[in-house]
Amino acid sequence: MDTADTRQVFKAAAFLVLTVISIPANIFVCYAFLFTLVAERKLMTADIILCHLAFANLVMALNRSIPQTLTAFGYKNLFDDAGCKLTLFCFRIFRGISISLTCLLSTYQAVLVSPATSKLVPFKARIPQYLWHLMASFYILYSAININAALNSFASFPNNTIPPYTYNLQFCFVSYPDQIGFVSGGLANFFTDLLFIVSMTAMSGYILLLLYKHSKKVRSLRISESGQSGARAEVKASRAVVTLVSLYTVFFGVDNFIWLYSLTVVRVAPLLSDVRVFFATIYTSVCPVVVIFTNPRVNSKLKFSKPETLASQTENSKSNV
């Protein structure tokens, strides 16, 4: 087996693993929260964000991981031009939704753990009040940013000649007419992602700082049973959010670094595109796994969870991820 074949097998296996993990895991997270909504007739703000985040990750996996996996196994002509436009548009929108919701989740958790004297306290009521408005604004923002890329998506080119300033996704192409459109579209996505990444990183740093400063206060809360449970739930929630943000920053940091580099070349190598797509979609697999093992409302649906532990966890999951 030559180098090209080995690379193709490795690529197929990598995307297959992501697909096998991400789709069932995200469906399970959505099911767990919807089951809770039906049973309790309400969801906490953090749970709503996580449920929508799982849905966004699921759509990303369906629109990118599956086509990428099939292409790696040798399937060709998966879409026509209309299919390429729709697939790419959905992936890009929900990729943006994923990063913005992760940022919103870290911001809300920072608000929850902030002291009563903090300037963030008013947002504790405002974020739940305007949650759906914020989500709608994310959809509008990423639809506006990515509409041009969707319009420039094609299934193939005459004579199989790939023009300059084209992203080769293997199953579709995103081709720009000139360098200005190629660079401006890429920079718009890059700086939008950078804004959210910087914001969520700052919020996570703030959470860690608060947990460090208030460690003695958290210990004092353990005098009572309710204080002990509440403190544990708050710390677990904060750690879970920081974990998600850290993973997101790493994965999408690599994704955006490669994306920024690709703007400096006329033709983007397929291998480079595959690596970037892998890091852009790996979060769809890791995120639901973190949620399943850190959120009591979700892991209570797992058969191997201990009932007596779940009862106490669920009571104190108000602020937990």
mmCIF file of C-alpha atoms in Angstrom:
data_model
loop_
_atom_site.group_PDB
_atom_site.id
_atom_site.type_symbol
_atom_site.label_atom_id
_atom_site.label_comp_id
_atom_site.label_asym_id
_atom_site.label_seq_id
_atom_site.Cartn_x
_atom_site.Cartn_y
_atom_site.Cartn_z
ATOM 1 C CA MET A 1 0.000 0.000 0.000
ATOM 2 C CA ASP A 2 1.544 3.318 -1.078
ATOM 3 C CA THR A 3 1.555 6.579 0.876
ATOM 4 C CA ALA A 4 -1.554 7.949 -0.850
ATOM 5 C CA ASP A 5 -3.569 4.828 -0.060
ATOM 6 C CA THR A 6 -2.394 4.834 3.557
ATOM 7 C CA ARG A 7 -3.400 8.475 3.937
ATOM 8 C CA GLN A 8 -6.815 7.736 2.425
ATOM 9 C CA VAL A 9 -7.410 4.807 4.807
ATOM 10 C CA PHE A 10 -6.363 6.898 7.798
ATOM 11 C CA LYS A 11 -8.639 9.733 6.663
ATOM 12 C CA ALA A 12 -11.585 7.364 6.212
ATOM 13 C CA ALA A 13 -11.046 5.812 9.647
ATOM 14 C CA ALA A 14 -10.683 9.196 11.347
ATOM 15 C CA PHE A 15 -13.906 10.635 9.930
ATOM 16 C CA LEU A 16 -15.755 7.355 10.487
ATOM 17 C CA VAL A 17 -14.844 7.434 14.191
ATOM 18 C CA LEU A 18 -16.036 11.042 14.474
ATOM 19 C CA THR A 19 -19.314 10.160 12.759
ATOM 20 C CA VAL A 20 -19.951 7.050 14.865
ATOM 21 C CA ILE A 21 -19.405 9.009 18.085
ATOM 22 C CA SER A 22 -20.932 12.392 17.279
ATOM 23 C CA ILE A 23 -24.301 11.430 15.818
ATOM 24 C CA PRO A 24 -25.488 8.961 18.529
ATOM 25 C CA ALA A 25 -23.993 11.067 21.349
ATOM 26 C CA ASN A 26 -25.642 14.301 20.235
ATOM 27 C CA ILE A 27 -28.967 12.558 19.628
ATOM 28 C CA PHE A 28 -28.765 11.133 23.162
ATOM 29 C CA VAL A 29 -28.063 14.577 24.674
ATOM 30 C CA CYS A 30 -31.018 16.096 22.813
ATOM 31 C CA TYR A 31 -33.233 13.199 23.918
ATOM 32 C CA ALA A 32 -32.180 13.572 27.564
ATOM 33 C CA PHE A 33 -33.027 17.268 27.682
ATOM 34 C CA LEU A 34 -36.290 16.867 25.747
ATOM 35 C CA PHE A 35 -37.287 14.026 28.093
ATOM 36 C CA THR A 36 -36.578 16.335 31.034
ATOM 37 C CA LEU A 37 -38.628 19.089 29.414
ATOM 38 C CA VAL A 38 -41.615 16.770 28.987
ATOM 39 C CA ALA A 39 -41.286 15.324 32.509
ATOM 40 C CA GLU A 40 -40.634 18.574 34.385
ATOM 41 C CA ARG A 41 -42.227 21.021 31.913
ATOM 42 C CA LYS A 42 -39.215 23.309 32.042
ATOM 43 C CA LEU A 43 -35.496 23.462 31.379
ATOM 44 C CA MET A 44 -32.861 25.577 33.055
ATOM 45 C CA THR A 45 -31.144 28.196 30.915
ATOM 46 C CA ALA A 46 -27.857 26.265 30.785
ATOM 47 C CA ASP A 47 -29.741 23.119 29.766
ATOM 48 C CA ILE A 48 -31.511 24.955 26.927
ATOM 49 C CA ILE A 49 -28.161 26.196 25.652
ATOM 50 C CA LEU A 50 -26.639 22.709 25.889
ATOM 51 C CA CYS A 51 -29.600 21.100 24.129
ATOM 52 C CA HIS A 52 -29.373 23.588 21.271
ATOM 53 C CA LEU A 53 -25.598 23.116 21.193
ATOM 54 C CA ALA A 54 -26.069 19.356 20.819
ATOM 55 C CA PHE A 55 -28.549 19.956 17.985
ATOM 56 C CA ALA A 56 -26.074 22.283 16.247
ATOM 57 C CA ASN A 57 -23.318 19.682 16.587
ATOM 58 C CA LEU A 58 -25.655 17.014 15.223
ATOM 59 C CA VAL A 59 -26.455 19.081 12.132
ATOM 60 C CA MET A 60 -22.740 19.737 11.624
ATOM 61 C CA ALA A 61 -22.006 16.015 11.759
ATOM 62 C CA LEU A 62 -24.785 15.199 9.298
ATOM 63 C CA ASN A 63 -23.680 17.880 6.843
ATOM 64 C CA ARG A 64 -19.931 17.416 7.022
ATOM 65 C CA SER A 65 -18.784 14.256 8.818
ATOM 66 C CA ILE A 66 -21.007 11.891 6.807
ATOM 67 C CA PRO A 67 -20.131 13.338 3.350
ATOM 68 C CA GLN A 68 -16.464 13.497 4.315
ATOM 69 C CA THR A 69 -16.544 9.860 5.462
ATOM 70 C CA LEU A 70 -18.312 8.636 2.322
ATOM 71 C CA THR A 71 -15.874 10.531 0.125
ATOM 72 C CA ALA A 72 -12.936 9.034 2.007
ATOM 73 C CA PHE A 73 -14.345 5.570 1.256
ATOM 74 C CA GLY A 74 -14.427 6.369 -2.447
ATOM 75 C CA TYR A 75 -18.021 7.528 -3.009
ATOM 76 C CA LYS A 76 -18.275 10.275 -5.620
ATOM 77 C CA ASN A 77 -20.894 12.707 -6.896
ATOM 78 C CA LEU A 78 -22.768 12.832 -3.590
ATOM 79 C CA PHE A 79 -24.465 16.148 -4.407
ATOM 80 C CA ASP A 80 -25.446 18.343 -7.290
ATOM 81 C CA ASP A 81 -24.871 22.116 -7.176
ATOM 82 C CA ALA A 82 -28.027 22.741 -5.143
ATOM 83 C CA GLY A 83 -27.095 20.012 -2.677
ATOM 84 C CA CYS A 84 -23.614 21.489 -2.252
ATOM 85 C CA LYS A 85 -25.019 24.948 -1.583
ATOM 86 C CA LEU A 86 -27.500 23.657 0.999
ATOM 87 C CA THR A 87 -24.993 21.344 2.702
ATOM 88 C CA LEU A 88 -22.289 23.966 2.983
ATOM 89 C CA PHE A 89 -24.731 26.659 4.111
ATOM 90 C CA CYS A 90 -26.112 24.436 6.888
ATOM 91 C CA PHE A 91 -22.654 23.385 8.034
ATOM 92 C CA ARG A 92 -21.323 26.919 8.194
ATOM 93 C CA ILE A 93 -24.379 28.298 9.984
ATOM 94 C CA PHE A 94 -24.421 25.588 12.634
ATOM 95 C CA ARG A 95 -20.656 25.730 13.027
ATOM 96 C CA GLY A 96 -21.145 29.384 13.914
ATOM 97 C CA ILE A 97 -24.069 28.514 16.188
ATOM 98 C CA SER A 98 -21.839 25.987 17.965
ATOM 99 C CA ILE A 99 -19.102 28.507 18.727
ATOM 100 C CA SER A 100 -21.539 31.271 19.724
ATOM 101 C CA LEU A 101 -23.515 28.979 22.045
ATOM 102 C CA THR A 102 -20.321 27.765 23.703
ATOM 103 C CA CYS A 103 -19.417 31.407 24.265
ATOM 104 C CA LEU A 104 -22.908 32.127 25.617
ATOM 105 C CA LEU A 105 -22.680 29.122 27.941
ATOM 106 C CA SER A 106 -19.352 30.268 29.384
ATOM 107 C CA THR A 107 -20.714 33.795 29.816
ATOM 108 C CA TYR A 108 -23.829 32.569 31.612
ATOM 109 C CA GLN A 109 -21.791 30.309 33.915
ATOM 110 C CA ALA A 110 -19.505 33.243 34.719
ATOM 111 C CA VAL A 111 -22.594 35.275 35.619
ATOM 112 C CA LEU A 112 -23.894 32.472 37.867
ATOM 113 C CA VAL A 113 -20.680 32.202 39.883
ATOM 114 C CA SER A 114 -19.949 35.941 40.037
ATOM 115 C CA PRO A 115 -20.273 37.620 43.455
ATOM 116 C CA ALA A 116 -23.254 39.808 44.331
ATOM 117 C CA THR A 117 -21.110 42.929 43.913
ATOM 118 C CA SER A 118 -20.093 42.063 40.356
ATOM 119 C CA LYS A 119 -21.265 44.138 37.409
ATOM 120 C CA LEU A 120 -22.300 40.870 35.729
ATOM 121 C CA VAL A 121 -25.106 40.224 38.222
ATOM 122 C CA PRO A 122 -27.840 42.017 36.173
ATOM 123 C CA PHE A 123 -27.181 39.572 33.319
ATOM 124 C CA LYS A 124 -28.312 36.691 35.508
ATOM 125 C CA ALA A 125 -31.898 37.633 34.752
ATOM 126 C CA ARG A 126 -31.357 39.203 31.347
ATOM 127 C CA ILE A 127 -29.708 36.224 29.633
ATOM 128 C CA PRO A 128 -32.670 33.874 30.335
ATOM 129 C CA GLN A 129 -35.082 36.660 29.403
ATOM 130 C CA TYR A 130 -33.448 37.348 26.039
ATOM 131 C CA LEU A 131 -32.102 33.850 25.376
ATOM 132 C CA TRP A 132 -34.179 33.194 22.258
ATOM 133 C CA HIS A 133 -33.435 36.685 20.945
ATOM 134 C CA LEU A 134 -29.716 35.968 21.302
ATOM 135 C CA MET A 135 -30.048 32.642 19.498
ATOM 136 C CA ALA A 136 -32.006 34.255 16.669
ATOM 137 C CA SER A 137 -29.319 36.934 16.314
ATOM 138 C CA PHE A 138 -26.667 34.206 15.986
ATOM 139 C CA TYR A 139 -28.617 32.631 13.121
ATOM 140 C CA ILE A 140 -28.966 35.990 11.383
ATOM 141 C CA LEU A 141 -25.268 36.814 11.860
ATOM 142 C CA TYR A 142 -23.935 33.556 10.443
ATOM 143 C CA SER A 143 -26.498 33.427 7.638
ATOM 144 C CA ALA A 144 -25.336 36.860 6.489
ATOM 145 C CA ILE A 145 -21.654 35.961 6.726
ATOM 146 C CA ASN A 146 -21.935 32.644 4.884
ATOM 147 C CA ILE A 147 -24.522 33.304 2.181
ATOM 148 C CA ASN A 148 -21.789 34.266 -0.292
ATOM 149 C CA ALA A 149 -19.853 31.044 0.290
ATOM 150 C CA ALA A 150 -23.025 29.014 -0.231
ATOM 151 C CA LEU A 151 -23.749 30.778 -3.529
ATOM 152 C CA ASN A 152 -20.198 30.001 -4.677
ATOM 153 C CA SER A 153 -20.492 26.264 -3.948
ATOM 154 C CA PHE A 154 -20.439 23.769 -6.824
ATOM 155 C CA ALA A 155 -20.468 20.001 -7.243
ATOM 156 C CA SER A 156 -17.996 19.976 -10.137
ATOM 157 C CA PHE A 157 -16.360 22.075 -12.858
ATOM 158 C CA PRO A 158 -16.230 21.643 -16.647
ATOM 159 C CA ASN A 159 -13.385 19.356 -17.722
ATOM 160 C CA ASN A 160 -12.644 18.720 -14.009
ATOM 161 C CA THR A 161 -10.421 21.808 -13.992
ATOM 162 C CA ILE A 162 -10.382 23.403 -10.550
ATOM 163 C CA PRO A 163 -9.947 27.202 -10.860
ATOM 164 C CA PRO A 164 -7.792 29.317 -8.521
ATOM 165 C CA TYR A 165 -9.177 30.525 -5.173
ATOM 166 C CA THR A 166 -11.143 27.342 -4.636
ATOM 167 C CA TYR A 167 -11.623 25.235 -1.515
ATOM 168 C CA ASN A 168 -11.702 21.556 -2.432
ATOM 169 C CA LEU A 169 -13.888 19.734 0.097
ATOM 170 C CA GLN A 170 -13.654 16.510 -1.958
ATOM 171 C CA PHE A 171 -17.437 16.214 -2.250
ATOM 172 C CA CYS A 172 -18.012 19.893 -3.126
ATOM 173 C CA PHE A 173 -16.059 22.976 -4.105
ATOM 174 C CA VAL A 174 -16.242 26.557 -2.875
ATOM 175 C CA SER A 175 -14.893 28.770 -5.620
ATOM 176 C CA TYR A 176 -14.460 32.545 -5.515
ATOM 177 C CA PRO A 177 -14.181 34.637 -8.667
ATOM 178 C CA ASP A 178 -11.159 36.624 -7.483
ATOM 179 C CA GLN A 179 -8.689 37.079 -4.650
ATOM 180 C CA ILE A 180 -10.688 39.878 -3.028
ATOM 181 C CA GLY A 181 -13.755 37.684 -2.534
ATOM 182 C CA PHE A 182 -11.590 34.753 -1.451
ATOM 183 C CA VAL A 183 -9.715 36.713 1.227
ATOM 184 C CA SER A 184 -12.570 38.932 2.428
ATOM 185 C CA GLY A 185 -14.895 35.953 2.942
ATOM 186 C CA GLY A 186 -12.217 34.075 4.844
ATOM 187 C CA LEU A 187 -11.321 37.037 7.049
ATOM 188 C CA ALA A 188 -14.976 37.672 7.904
ATOM 189 C CA ASN A 189 -15.262 34.135 9.284
ATOM 190 C CA PHE A 190 -11.887 34.298 10.987
ATOM 191 C CA PHE A 191 -12.486 37.521 12.903
ATOM 192 C CA THR A 192 -16.026 36.498 13.883
ATOM 193 C CA ASP A 193 -14.684 33.240 15.315
ATOM 194 C CA LEU A 194 -11.822 35.106 16.979
ATOM 195 C CA LEU A 195 -14.261 37.447 18.727
ATOM 196 C CA PHE A 196 -16.207 34.559 20.243
ATOM 197 C CA ILE A 197 -13.067 32.579 21.135
ATOM 198 C CA VAL A 198 -11.496 35.547 22.920
ATOM 199 C CA SER A 199 -14.771 36.225 24.756
ATOM 200 C CA MET A 200 -15.273 32.636 25.920
ATOM 201 C CA THR A 201 -11.619 32.353 26.939
ATOM 202 C CA ALA A 202 -11.910 35.538 28.999
ATOM 203 C CA MET A 203 -15.085 34.248 30.678
ATOM 204 C CA SER A 204 -13.428 30.911 31.446
ATOM 205 C CA GLY A 205 -10.433 32.682 32.938
ATOM 206 C CA TYR A 206 -12.808 34.750 35.056
ATOM 207 C CA ILE A 207 -14.563 31.583 36.255
ATOM 208 C CA LEU A 208 -11.256 29.971 37.250
ATOM 209 C CA LEU A 209 -10.207 33.130 39.048
ATOM 210 C CA LEU A 210 -13.461 33.257 40.997
ATOM 211 C CA LEU A 211 -13.227 29.592 41.952
ATOM 212 C CA TYR A 212 -9.700 30.152 43.200
ATOM 213 C CA LYS A 213 -10.534 33.294 45.183
ATOM 214 C CA HIS A 214 -13.664 31.815 46.713
ATOM 215 C CA SER A 215 -12.260 28.381 47.572
ATOM 216 C CA LYS A 216 -12.388 29.190 51.300
ATOM 217 C CA LYS A 217 -15.955 30.422 50.948
ATOM 218 C CA VAL A 218 -16.945 27.214 49.170
ATOM 219 C CA ARG A 219 -15.458 25.187 52.045
ATOM 220 C CA SER A 220 -17.497 27.179 54.546
ATOM 221 C CA LEU A 221 -20.671 26.308 52.662
ATOM 222 C CA ARG A 222 -20.031 22.649 53.471
ATOM 223 C CA ILE A 223 -21.259 23.217 57.007
ATOM 224 C CA SER A 224 -24.749 22.353 55.839
ATOM 225 C CA GLU A 225 -25.938 19.554 53.569
ATOM 226 C CA SER A 226 -27.575 21.972 51.139
ATOM 227 C CA GLY A 227 -24.511 24.198 51.122
ATOM 228 C CA GLN A 228 -22.297 21.217 50.431
ATOM 229 C CA SER A 229 -24.429 20.015 47.518
ATOM 230 C CA GLY A 230 -24.845 23.499 46.082
ATOM 231 C CA ALA A 231 -21.139 24.211 46.233
ATOM 232 C CA ARG A 232 -20.299 20.907 44.541
ATOM 233 C CA ALA A 233 -22.843 21.509 41.781
ATOM 234 C CA GLU A 234 -21.489 25.002 41.149
ATOM 235 C CA VAL A 235 -17.894 23.806 40.981
ATOM 236 C CA LYS A 236 -18.774 20.860 38.704
ATOM 237 C CA ALA A 237 -20.714 23.135 36.382
ATOM 238 C CA SER A 238 -17.885 25.627 36.186
ATOM 239 C CA ARG A 239 -15.285 22.937 35.537
ATOM 240 C CA ALA A 240 -17.412 21.390 32.800
ATOM 241 C CA VAL A 241 -17.846 24.756 31.067
ATOM 242 C CA VAL A 242 -14.122 25.518 31.312
ATOM 243 C CA THR A 243 -13.387 22.057 29.857
ATOM 244 C CA LEU A 244 -15.691 22.676 26.884
ATOM 245 C CA VAL A 245 -14.189 26.101 26.252
ATOM 246 C CA SER A 246 -10.627 24.765 26.509
ATOM 247 C CA LEU A 247 -11.358 22.001 24.011
ATOM 248 C CA TYR A 248 -13.154 24.393 21.697
ATOM 249 C CA THR A 249 -10.271 26.864 21.815
ATOM 250 C CA VAL A 250 -7.749 24.163 20.913
ATOM 251 C CA PHE A 251 -9.770 22.521 18.134
ATOM 252 C CA PHE A 252 -11.052 25.665 16.488
ATOM 253 C CA GLY A 253 -7.760 27.421 17.084
ATOM 254 C CA VAL A 254 -6.079 24.847 14.830
ATOM 255 C CA ASP A 255 -9.005 25.085 12.400
ATOM 256 C CA ASN A 256 -8.747 28.873 12.145
ATOM 257 C CA PHE A 257 -4.953 28.868 11.955
ATOM 258 C CA ILE A 258 -5.109 26.580 8.911
ATOM 259 C CA TRP A 259 -8.001 28.646 7.528
ATOM 260 C CA LEU A 260 -5.933 31.832 7.854
ATOM 261 C CA TYR A 261 -2.949 30.190 6.160
ATOM 262 C CA SER A 262 -5.135 28.953 3.309
ATOM 263 C CA LEU A 263 -6.030 32.557 2.510
ATOM 264 C CA THR A 264 -2.409 33.187 1.542
ATOM 265 C CA VAL A 265 -2.273 30.532 -1.196
ATOM 266 C CA VAL A 266 -4.008 30.357 -4.564
ATOM 267 C CA ARG A 267 -4.868 26.657 -4.364
ATOM 268 C CA VAL A 268 -5.647 24.966 -1.084
ATOM 269 C CA ALA A 269 -4.209 21.431 -0.881
ATOM 270 C CA PRO A 270 -6.862 18.730 -0.252
ATOM 271 C CA LEU A 271 -4.795 17.300 2.631
ATOM 272 C CA LEU A 272 -4.701 20.691 4.344
ATOM 273 C CA SER A 273 -8.435 21.035 3.838
ATOM 274 C CA ASP A 274 -9.004 17.569 5.353
ATOM 275 C CA VAL A 275 -6.961 18.428 8.447
ATOM 276 C CA ARG A 276 -8.863 21.671 8.916
ATOM 277 C CA VAL A 277 -12.235 19.953 8.523
ATOM 278 C CA PHE A 278 -11.198 17.264 11.014
ATOM 279 C CA PHE A 279 -10.456 19.854 13.693
ATOM 280 C CA ALA A 280 -13.604 21.777 12.766
ATOM 281 C CA THR A 281 -15.763 18.689 13.369
ATOM 282 C CA ILE A 282 -13.982 16.908 16.238
ATOM 283 C CA TYR A 283 -15.794 19.167 18.727
ATOM 284 C CA THR A 284 -19.079 17.621 17.587
ATOM 285 C CA SER A 285 -17.849 14.319 19.049
ATOM 286 C CA VAL A 286 -16.071 15.537 22.172
ATOM 287 C CA CYS A 287 -18.690 18.054 23.330
ATOM 288 C CA PRO A 288 -21.591 15.581 23.832
ATOM 289 C CA VAL A 289 -19.288 13.127 25.603
ATOM 290 C CA VAL A 290 -18.293 15.836 28.102
ATOM 291 C CA VAL A 291 -21.951 16.784 28.593
ATOM 292 C CA ILE A 292 -23.019 13.149 29.093
ATOM 293 C CA PHE A 293 -20.508 12.592 31.873
ATOM 294 C CA THR A 294 -20.878 15.976 33.623
ATOM 295 C CA ASN A 295 -24.566 16.854 33.377
ATOM 296 C CA PRO A 296 -26.812 14.992 35.875
ATOM 297 C CA ARG A 297 -29.915 15.442 33.734
ATOM 298 C CA VAL A 298 -28.157 13.668 30.875
ATOM 299 C CA ASN A 299 -26.174 10.962 32.652
ATOM 300 C CA SER A 300 -29.251 10.052 34.713
ATOM 301 C CA LYS A 301 -30.602 8.528 31.490
ATOM 302 C CA LEU A 302 -27.680 6.105 31.358
ATOM 303 C CA LYS A 303 -28.603 2.698 32.766
ATOM 304 C CA PHE A 304 -25.319 2.245 34.582
ATOM 305 C CA SER A 305 -25.808 5.428 36.671
ATOM 306 C CA LYS A 306 -26.502 4.902 40.362
ATOM 307 C CA PRO A 307 -30.074 5.885 41.313
ATOM 308 C CA GLU A 308 -29.211 7.187 44.765
ATOM 309 C CA THR A 309 -26.477 9.391 43.342
ATOM 310 C CA LEU A 310 -28.701 10.682 40.567
ATOM 311 C CA ALA A 311 -31.379 11.805 42.971
ATOM 312 C CA SER A 312 -29.038 14.148 44.796
ATOM 313 C CA GLN A 313 -27.412 15.292 41.556
ATOM 314 C CA THR A 314 -30.692 16.197 39.897
ATOM 315 C CA GLU A 315 -31.805 18.258 42.855
ATOM 316 C CA ASN A 316 -28.706 20.399 42.552
ATOM 317 C CA SER A 317 -28.307 20.543 38.760
ATOM 318 C CA LYS A 318 -29.771 23.986 38.461
ATOM 319 C CA SER A 319 -26.429 25.526 37.620
ATOM 320 C CA ASN A 320 -24.683 22.391 36.410
ATOM 321 C CA VAL A 321 -23.668 21.698 32.821
#
